[in-house]
PDB file of C-alpha atoms and ligand atoms in Angstrom:
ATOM      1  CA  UNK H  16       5.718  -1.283  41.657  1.00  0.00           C
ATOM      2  CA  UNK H  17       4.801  -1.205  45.706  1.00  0.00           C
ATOM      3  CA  UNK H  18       2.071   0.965  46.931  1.00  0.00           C
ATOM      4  CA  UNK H  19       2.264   1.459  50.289  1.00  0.00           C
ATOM      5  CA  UNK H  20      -0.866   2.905  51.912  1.00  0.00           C
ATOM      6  CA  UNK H  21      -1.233   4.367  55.191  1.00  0.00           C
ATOM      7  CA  UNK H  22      -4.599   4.617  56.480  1.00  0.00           C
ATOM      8  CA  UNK H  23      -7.241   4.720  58.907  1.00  0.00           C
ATOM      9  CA  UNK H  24      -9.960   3.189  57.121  1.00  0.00           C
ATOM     10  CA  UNK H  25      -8.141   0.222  55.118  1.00  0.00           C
ATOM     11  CA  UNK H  26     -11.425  -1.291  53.704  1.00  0.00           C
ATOM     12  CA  UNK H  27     -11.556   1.652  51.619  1.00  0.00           C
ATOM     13  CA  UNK H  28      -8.974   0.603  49.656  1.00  0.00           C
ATOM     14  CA  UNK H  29      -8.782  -3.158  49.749  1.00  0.00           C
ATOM     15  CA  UNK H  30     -11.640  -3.925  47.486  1.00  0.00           C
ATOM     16  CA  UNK H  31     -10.965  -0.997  44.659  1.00  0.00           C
ATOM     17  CA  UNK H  32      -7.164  -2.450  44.746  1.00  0.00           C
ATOM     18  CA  UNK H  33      -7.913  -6.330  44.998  1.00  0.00           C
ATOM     19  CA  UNK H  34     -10.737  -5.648  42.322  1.00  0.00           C
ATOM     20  CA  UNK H  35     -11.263  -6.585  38.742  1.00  0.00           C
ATOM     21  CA  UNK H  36      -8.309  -4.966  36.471  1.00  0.00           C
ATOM     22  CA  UNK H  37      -6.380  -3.969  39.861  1.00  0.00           C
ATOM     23  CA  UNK H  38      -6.907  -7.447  41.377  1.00  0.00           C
ATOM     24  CA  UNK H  39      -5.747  -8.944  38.310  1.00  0.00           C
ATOM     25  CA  UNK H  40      -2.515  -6.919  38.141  1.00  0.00           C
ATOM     26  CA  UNK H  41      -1.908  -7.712  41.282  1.00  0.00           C
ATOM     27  CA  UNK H  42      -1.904 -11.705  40.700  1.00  0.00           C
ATOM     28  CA  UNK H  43      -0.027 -10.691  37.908  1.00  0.00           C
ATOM     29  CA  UNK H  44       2.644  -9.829  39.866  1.00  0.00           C
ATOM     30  CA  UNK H  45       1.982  -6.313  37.852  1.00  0.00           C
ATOM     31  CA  UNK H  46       2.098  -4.653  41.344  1.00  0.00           C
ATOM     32  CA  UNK H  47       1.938  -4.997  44.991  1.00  0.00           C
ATOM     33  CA  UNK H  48      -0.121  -3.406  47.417  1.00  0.00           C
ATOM     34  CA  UNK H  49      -0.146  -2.929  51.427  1.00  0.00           C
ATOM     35  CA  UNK H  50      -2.227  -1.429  53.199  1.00  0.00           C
ATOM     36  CA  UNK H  51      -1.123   0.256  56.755  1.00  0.00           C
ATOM     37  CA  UNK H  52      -3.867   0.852  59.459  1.00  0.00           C
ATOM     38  CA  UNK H  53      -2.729   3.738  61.454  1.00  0.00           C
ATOM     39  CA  UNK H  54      -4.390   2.874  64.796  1.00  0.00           C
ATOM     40  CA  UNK H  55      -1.804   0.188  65.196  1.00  0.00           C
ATOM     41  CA  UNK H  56       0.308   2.854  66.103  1.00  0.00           C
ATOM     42  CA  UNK H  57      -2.264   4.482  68.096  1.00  0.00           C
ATOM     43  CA  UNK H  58      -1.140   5.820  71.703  1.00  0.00           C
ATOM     44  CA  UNK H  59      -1.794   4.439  75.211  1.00  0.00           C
ATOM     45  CA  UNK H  60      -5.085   2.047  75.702  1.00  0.00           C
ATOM     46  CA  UNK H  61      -7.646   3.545  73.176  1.00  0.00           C
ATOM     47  CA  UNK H  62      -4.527   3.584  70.443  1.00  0.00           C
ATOM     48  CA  UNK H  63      -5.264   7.300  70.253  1.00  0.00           C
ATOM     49  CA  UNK H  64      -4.188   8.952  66.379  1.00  0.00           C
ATOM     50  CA  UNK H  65      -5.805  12.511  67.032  1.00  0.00           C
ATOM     51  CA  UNK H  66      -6.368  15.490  69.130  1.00  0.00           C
ATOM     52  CA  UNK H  67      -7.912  18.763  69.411  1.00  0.00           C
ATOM     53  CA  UNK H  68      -5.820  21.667  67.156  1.00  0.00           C
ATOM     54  CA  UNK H  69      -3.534  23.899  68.655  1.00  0.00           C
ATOM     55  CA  UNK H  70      -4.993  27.164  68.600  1.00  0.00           C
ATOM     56  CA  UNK H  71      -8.511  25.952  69.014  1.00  0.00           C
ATOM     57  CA  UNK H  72     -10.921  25.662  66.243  1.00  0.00           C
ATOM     58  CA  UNK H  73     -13.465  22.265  65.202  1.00  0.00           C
ATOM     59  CA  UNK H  74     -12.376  19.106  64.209  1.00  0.00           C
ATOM     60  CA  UNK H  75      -9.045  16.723  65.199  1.00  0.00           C
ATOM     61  CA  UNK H  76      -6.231  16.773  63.728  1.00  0.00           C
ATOM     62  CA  UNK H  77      -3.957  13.149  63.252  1.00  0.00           C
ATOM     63  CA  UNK H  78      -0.600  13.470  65.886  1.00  0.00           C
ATOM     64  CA  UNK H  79       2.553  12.842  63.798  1.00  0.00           C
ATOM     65  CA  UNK H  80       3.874   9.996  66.229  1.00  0.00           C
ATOM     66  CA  UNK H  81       1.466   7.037  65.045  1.00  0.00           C
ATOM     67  CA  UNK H  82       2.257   8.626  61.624  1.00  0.00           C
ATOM     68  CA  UNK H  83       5.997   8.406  62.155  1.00  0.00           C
ATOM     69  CA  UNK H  84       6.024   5.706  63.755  1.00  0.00           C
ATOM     70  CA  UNK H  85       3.619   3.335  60.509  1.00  0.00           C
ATOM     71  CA  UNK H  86       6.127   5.529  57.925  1.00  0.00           C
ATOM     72  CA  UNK H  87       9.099   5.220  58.979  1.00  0.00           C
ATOM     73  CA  UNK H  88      10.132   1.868  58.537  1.00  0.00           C
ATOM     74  CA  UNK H  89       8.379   1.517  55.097  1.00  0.00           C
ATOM     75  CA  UNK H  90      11.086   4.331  53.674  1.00  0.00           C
ATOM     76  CA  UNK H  91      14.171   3.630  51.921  1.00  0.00           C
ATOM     77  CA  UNK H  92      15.749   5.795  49.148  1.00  0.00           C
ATOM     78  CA  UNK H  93      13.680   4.831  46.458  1.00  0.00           C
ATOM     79  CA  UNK H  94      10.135   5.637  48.183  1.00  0.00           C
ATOM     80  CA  UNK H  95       8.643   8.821  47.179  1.00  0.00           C
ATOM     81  CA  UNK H  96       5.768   9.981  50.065  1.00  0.00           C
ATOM     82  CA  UNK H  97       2.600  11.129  48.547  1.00  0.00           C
ATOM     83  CA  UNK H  98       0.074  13.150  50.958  1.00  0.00           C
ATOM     84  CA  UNK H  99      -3.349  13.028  50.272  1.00  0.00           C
ATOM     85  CA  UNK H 100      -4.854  16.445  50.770  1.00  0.00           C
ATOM     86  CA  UNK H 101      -7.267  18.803  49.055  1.00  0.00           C
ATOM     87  CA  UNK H 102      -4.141  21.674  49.628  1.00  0.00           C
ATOM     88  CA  UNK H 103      -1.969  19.995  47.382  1.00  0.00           C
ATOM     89  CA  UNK H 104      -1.355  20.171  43.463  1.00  0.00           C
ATOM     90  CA  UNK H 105      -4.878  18.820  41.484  1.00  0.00           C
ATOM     91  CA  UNK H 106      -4.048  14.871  40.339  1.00  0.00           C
ATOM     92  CA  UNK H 107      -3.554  14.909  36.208  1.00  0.00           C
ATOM     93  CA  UNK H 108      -2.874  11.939  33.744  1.00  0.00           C
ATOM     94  CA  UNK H 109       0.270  12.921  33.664  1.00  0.00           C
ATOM     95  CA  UNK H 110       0.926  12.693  37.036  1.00  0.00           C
ATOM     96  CA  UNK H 111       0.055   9.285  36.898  1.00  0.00           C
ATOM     97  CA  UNK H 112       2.189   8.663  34.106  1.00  0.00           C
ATOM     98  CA  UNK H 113       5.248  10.346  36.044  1.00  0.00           C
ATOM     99  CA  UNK H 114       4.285   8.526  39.179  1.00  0.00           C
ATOM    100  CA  UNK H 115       4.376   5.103  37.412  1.00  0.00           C
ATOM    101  CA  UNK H 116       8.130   5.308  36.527  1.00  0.00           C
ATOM    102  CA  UNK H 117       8.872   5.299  40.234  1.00  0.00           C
ATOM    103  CA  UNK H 118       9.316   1.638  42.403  1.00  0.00           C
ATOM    104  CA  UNK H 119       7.804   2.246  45.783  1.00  0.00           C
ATOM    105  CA  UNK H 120       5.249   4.417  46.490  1.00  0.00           C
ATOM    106  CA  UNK H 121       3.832   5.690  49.812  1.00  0.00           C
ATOM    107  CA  UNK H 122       0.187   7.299  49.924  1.00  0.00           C
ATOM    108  CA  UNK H 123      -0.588   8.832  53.528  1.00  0.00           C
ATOM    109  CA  UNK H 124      -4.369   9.195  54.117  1.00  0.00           C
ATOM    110  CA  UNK H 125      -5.413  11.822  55.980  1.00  0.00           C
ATOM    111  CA  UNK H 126      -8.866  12.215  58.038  1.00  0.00           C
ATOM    112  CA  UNK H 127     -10.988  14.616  60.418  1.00  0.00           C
ATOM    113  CA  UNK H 128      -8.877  17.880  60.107  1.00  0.00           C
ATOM    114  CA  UNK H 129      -5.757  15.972  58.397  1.00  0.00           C
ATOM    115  CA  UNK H 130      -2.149  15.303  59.220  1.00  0.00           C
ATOM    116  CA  UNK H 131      -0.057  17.361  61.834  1.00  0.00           C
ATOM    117  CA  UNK H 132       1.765  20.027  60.055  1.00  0.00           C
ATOM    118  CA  UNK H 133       5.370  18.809  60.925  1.00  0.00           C
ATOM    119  CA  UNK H 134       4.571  15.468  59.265  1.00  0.00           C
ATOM    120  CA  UNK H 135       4.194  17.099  55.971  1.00  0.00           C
ATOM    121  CA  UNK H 136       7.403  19.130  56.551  1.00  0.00           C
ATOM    122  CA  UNK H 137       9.585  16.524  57.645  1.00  0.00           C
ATOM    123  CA  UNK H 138       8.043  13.582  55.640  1.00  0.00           C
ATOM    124  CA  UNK H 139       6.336  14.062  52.614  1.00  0.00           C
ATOM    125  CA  UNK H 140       7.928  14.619  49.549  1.00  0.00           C
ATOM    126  CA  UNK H 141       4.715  15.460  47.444  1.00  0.00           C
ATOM    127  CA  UNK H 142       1.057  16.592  48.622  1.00  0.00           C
ATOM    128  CA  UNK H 143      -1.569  15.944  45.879  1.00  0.00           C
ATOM    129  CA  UNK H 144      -5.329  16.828  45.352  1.00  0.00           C
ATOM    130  CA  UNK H 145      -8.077  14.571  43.599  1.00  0.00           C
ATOM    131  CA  UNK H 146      -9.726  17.933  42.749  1.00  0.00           C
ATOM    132  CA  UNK H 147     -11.105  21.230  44.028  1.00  0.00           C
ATOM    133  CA  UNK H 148     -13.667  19.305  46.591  1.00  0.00           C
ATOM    134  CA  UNK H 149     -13.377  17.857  50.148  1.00  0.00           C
ATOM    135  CA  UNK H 150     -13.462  14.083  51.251  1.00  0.00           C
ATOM    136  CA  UNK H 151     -14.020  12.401  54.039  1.00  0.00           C
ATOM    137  CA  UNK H 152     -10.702  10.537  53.994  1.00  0.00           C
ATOM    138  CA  UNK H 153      -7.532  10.459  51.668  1.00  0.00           C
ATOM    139  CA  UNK H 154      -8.173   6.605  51.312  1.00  0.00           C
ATOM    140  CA  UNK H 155     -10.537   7.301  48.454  1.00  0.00           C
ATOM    141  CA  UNK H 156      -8.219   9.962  46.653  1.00  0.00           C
ATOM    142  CA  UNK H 157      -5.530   7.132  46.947  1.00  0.00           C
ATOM    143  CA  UNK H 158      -7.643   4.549  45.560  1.00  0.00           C
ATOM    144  CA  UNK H 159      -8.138   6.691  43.104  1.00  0.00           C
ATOM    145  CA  UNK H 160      -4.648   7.833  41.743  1.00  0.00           C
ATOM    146  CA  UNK H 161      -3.049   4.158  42.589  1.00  0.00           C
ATOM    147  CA  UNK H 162      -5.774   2.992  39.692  1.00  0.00           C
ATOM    148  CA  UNK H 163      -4.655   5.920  37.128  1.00  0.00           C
ATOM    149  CA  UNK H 164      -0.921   4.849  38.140  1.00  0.00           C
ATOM    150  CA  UNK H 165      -0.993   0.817  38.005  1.00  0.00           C
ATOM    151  CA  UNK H 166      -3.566   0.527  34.803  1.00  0.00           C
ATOM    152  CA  UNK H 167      -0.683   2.172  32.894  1.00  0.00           C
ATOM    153  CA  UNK H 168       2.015  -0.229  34.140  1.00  0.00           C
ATOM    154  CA  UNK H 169       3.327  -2.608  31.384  1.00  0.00           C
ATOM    155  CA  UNK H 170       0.858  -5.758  31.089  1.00  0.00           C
ATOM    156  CA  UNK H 171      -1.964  -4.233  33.483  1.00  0.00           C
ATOM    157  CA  UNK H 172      -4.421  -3.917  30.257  1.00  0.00           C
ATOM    158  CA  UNK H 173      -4.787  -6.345  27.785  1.00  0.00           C
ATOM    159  CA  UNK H 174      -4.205  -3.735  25.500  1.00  0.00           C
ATOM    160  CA  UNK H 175      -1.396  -1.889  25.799  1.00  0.00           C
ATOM    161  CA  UNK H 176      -2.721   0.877  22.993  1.00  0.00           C
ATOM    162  CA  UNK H 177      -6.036   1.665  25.044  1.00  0.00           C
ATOM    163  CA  UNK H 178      -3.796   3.748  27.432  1.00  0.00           C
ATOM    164  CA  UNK H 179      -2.424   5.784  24.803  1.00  0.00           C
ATOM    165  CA  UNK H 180      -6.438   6.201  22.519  1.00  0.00           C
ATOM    166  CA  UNK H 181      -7.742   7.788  25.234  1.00  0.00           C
ATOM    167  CA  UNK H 182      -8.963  10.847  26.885  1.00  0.00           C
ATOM    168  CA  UNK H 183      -5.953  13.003  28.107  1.00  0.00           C
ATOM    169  CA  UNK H 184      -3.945  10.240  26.021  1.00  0.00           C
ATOM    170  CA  UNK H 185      -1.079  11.576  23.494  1.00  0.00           C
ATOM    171  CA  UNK H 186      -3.635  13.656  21.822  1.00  0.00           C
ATOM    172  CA  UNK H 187      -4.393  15.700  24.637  1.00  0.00           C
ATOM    173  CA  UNK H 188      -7.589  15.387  23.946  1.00  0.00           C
ATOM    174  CA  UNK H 189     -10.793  14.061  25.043  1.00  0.00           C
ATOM    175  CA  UNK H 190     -11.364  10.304  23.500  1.00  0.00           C
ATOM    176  CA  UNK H 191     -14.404   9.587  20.774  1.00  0.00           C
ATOM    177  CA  UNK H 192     -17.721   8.614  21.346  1.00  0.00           C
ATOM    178  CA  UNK H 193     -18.001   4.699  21.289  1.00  0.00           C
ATOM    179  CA  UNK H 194     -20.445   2.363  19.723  1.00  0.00           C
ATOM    180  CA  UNK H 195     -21.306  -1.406  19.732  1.00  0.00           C
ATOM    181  CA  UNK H 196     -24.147  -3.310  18.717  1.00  0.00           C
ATOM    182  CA  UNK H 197     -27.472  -3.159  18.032  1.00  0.00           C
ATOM    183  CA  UNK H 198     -26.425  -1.411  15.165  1.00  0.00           C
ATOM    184  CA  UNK H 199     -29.862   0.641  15.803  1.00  0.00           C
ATOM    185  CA  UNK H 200     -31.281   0.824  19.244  1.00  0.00           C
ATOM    186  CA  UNK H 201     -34.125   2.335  20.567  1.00  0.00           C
ATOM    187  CA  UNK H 202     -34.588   4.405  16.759  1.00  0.00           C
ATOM    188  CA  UNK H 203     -30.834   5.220  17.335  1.00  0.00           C
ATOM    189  CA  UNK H 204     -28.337   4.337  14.764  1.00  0.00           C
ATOM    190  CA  UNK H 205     -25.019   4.161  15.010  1.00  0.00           C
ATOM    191  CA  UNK H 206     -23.188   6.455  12.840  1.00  0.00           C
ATOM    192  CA  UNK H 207     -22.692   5.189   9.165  1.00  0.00           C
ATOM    193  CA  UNK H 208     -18.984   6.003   8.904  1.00  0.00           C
ATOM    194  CA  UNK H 209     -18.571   3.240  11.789  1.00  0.00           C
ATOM    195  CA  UNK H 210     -19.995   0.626   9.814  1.00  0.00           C
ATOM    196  CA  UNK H 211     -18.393   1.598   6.180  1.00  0.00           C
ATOM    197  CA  UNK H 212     -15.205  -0.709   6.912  1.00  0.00           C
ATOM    198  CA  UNK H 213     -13.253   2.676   5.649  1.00  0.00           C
ATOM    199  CA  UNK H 214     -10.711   2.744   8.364  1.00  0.00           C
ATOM    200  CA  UNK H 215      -9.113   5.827   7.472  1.00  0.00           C
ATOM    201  CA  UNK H 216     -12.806   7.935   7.428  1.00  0.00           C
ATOM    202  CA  UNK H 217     -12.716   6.075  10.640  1.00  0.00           C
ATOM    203  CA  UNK H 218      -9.846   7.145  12.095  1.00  0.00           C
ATOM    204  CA  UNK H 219     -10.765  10.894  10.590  1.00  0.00           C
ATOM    205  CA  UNK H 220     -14.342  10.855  12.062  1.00  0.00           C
ATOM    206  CA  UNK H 221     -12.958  10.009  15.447  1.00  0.00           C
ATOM    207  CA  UNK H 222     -10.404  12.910  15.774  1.00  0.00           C
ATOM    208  CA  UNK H 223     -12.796  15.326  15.024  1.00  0.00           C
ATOM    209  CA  UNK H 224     -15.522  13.970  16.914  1.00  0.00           C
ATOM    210  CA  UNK H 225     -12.689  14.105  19.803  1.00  0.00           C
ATOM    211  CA  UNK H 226     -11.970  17.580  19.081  1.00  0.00           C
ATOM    212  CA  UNK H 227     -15.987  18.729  19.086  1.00  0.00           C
ATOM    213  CA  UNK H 228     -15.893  16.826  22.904  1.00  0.00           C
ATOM    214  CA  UNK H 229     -13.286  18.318  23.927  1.00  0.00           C
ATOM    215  CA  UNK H 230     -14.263  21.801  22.739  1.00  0.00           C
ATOM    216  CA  UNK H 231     -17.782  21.832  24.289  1.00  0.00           C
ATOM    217  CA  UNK H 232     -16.751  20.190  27.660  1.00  0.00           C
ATOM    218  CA  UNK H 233     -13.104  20.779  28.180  1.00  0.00           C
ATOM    219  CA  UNK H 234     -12.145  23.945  26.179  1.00  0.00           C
ATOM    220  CA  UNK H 235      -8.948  24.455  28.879  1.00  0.00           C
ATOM    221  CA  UNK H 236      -7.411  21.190  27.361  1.00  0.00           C
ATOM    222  CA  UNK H 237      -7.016  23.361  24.079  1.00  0.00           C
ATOM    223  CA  UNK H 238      -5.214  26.097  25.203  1.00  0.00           C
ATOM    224  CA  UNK H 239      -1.701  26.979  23.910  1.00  0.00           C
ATOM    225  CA  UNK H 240      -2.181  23.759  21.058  1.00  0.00           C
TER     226      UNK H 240
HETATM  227  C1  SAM R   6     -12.088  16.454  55.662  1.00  0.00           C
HETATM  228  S1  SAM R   6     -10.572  16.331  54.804  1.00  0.00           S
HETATM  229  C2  SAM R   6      -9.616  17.602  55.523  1.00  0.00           C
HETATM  230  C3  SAM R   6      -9.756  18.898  54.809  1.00  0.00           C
HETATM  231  C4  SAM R   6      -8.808  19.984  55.312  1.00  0.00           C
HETATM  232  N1  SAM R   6      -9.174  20.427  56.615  1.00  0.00           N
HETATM  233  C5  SAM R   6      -8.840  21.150  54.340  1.00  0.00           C
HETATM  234  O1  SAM R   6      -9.785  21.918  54.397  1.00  0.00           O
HETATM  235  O2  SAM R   6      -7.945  21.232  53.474  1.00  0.00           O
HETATM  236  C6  SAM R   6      -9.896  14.853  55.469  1.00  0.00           C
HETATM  237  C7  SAM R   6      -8.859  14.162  54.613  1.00  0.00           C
HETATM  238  O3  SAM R   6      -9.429  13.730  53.401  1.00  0.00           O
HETATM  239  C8  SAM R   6      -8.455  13.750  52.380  1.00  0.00           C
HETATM  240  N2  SAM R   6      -8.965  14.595  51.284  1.00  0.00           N
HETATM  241  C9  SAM R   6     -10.049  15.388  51.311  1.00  0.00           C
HETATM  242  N3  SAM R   6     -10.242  15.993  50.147  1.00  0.00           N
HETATM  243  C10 SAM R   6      -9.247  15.567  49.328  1.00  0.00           C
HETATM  244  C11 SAM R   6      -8.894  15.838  47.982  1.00  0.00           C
HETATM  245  N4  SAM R   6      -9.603  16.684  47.227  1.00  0.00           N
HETATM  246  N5  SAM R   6      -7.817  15.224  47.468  1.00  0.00           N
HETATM  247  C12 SAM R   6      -7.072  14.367  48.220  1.00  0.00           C
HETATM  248  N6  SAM R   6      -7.362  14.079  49.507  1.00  0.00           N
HETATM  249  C13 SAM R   6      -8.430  14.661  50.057  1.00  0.00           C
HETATM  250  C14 SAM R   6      -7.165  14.275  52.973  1.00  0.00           C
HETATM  251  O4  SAM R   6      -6.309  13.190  53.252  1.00  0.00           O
HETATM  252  C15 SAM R   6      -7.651  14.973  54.225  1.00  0.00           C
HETATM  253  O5  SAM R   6      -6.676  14.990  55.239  1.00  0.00           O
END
């Protein structure tokens, strides 16, 4: 997979994505990253990306030429455009697990007021939230879904069942609490059941212990199941 990343602010993604499990996949060969300042494409001297909104109102908004002009030639027919923006549908696992069937990807980052209008009709193919809150810059909400997308690539973890025993995994549910030693810390024991070598009390314990998590903190998850 290629993840192309359009930008303002490229150090925000460069050490997340050249990092630890990322960085890894990466020298793997796993997947490829790039990451696209914008203000290369700035206009005139000062490589201008923004101006004031038509209609008036606070804030800049980025011009759709420099946008253009950094997208453009990263397209081909397998590149699916992915706008960063707290308008656009909320980010799930299972968007990453659509997204990582796909070759090339293109995140654009917006800033300040975000991306001129006609940019988004012309361009994009998908617009996608981290959540119901506002950022600073879509450089961290891409950082963000590229690691959901690339950690469930073939290879990326060492093992390929922790991306399936986890929370929002094929269960649906939340995952299990998780213990190593001490075996008793701080007047805290670990549960017996976990140390009984019983792997099917084991594997029991852990559903339902997933089922009381998810109840008390993500009762929504349970709906319609
Ligand atoms: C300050 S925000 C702009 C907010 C915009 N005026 C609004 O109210 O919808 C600047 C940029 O950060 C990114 N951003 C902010 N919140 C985000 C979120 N929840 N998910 C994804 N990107 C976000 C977007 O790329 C956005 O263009």
């Amino acid at each position: 997979m290629l993840a192309d990343i359009i930008t303002l602010f490229p150090e925000v993604v460069n050490v997340p994505l050249g990092s630890s499990i990322m960085g890894r996949a990466r020298d793997k060969g796993l997947f490829q990253f790039r990451v696209h300042d914008l203000r290369e494409q700035g206009m005139g001297k000062y490589r201008q990306v923004d101006d004031e909104p038509y209609g008036g109102g606070p804030g800049m908004v980025l011009r759709p030429e420099p946008i253009f002009a950094t997208l453009e030639p990263l397209r081909t027919p397998q590149s699916r455009v992915l706008l960063m923006t707290p308008q656009g549908k909320p980010f799930k696992q299972e968007d990453a697990v659509r997204l990582s069937k796909e070759e090339h990807l293109i995140f654009l980052c917006g800033h300040y007021e975000g991306v001129d209008q006609r940019i988004v009709e012309s361009c994009v193919d998908e617009e996608l939230s981290l959540g119901d809150y506002v950022l600073t810059n879509g450089a961290i909400a891409a950082a963000v879904m590229i690691d959901a997308i690339v950690r469930l690539l073939p290879g990326v973890l060492g093992d390929d069942e922790s991306a399936v025993q986890e929370s929002f995994g094929e269960s649906g549910l939340l995952d299990h609490p998780h213990y190593t030693r001490p075996a008793e810390w701080r007047g805290i024991k670990v549960p017996d059941i976990l140390l009984s070598g019983d792997h099917g009390k084991i594997a029991k314990w852990r559903k339902e212990q997933a089922l009381e998590r998810t109840k008390a903190n993500r009762p929504d998850l349970l709906e319609g199941k």
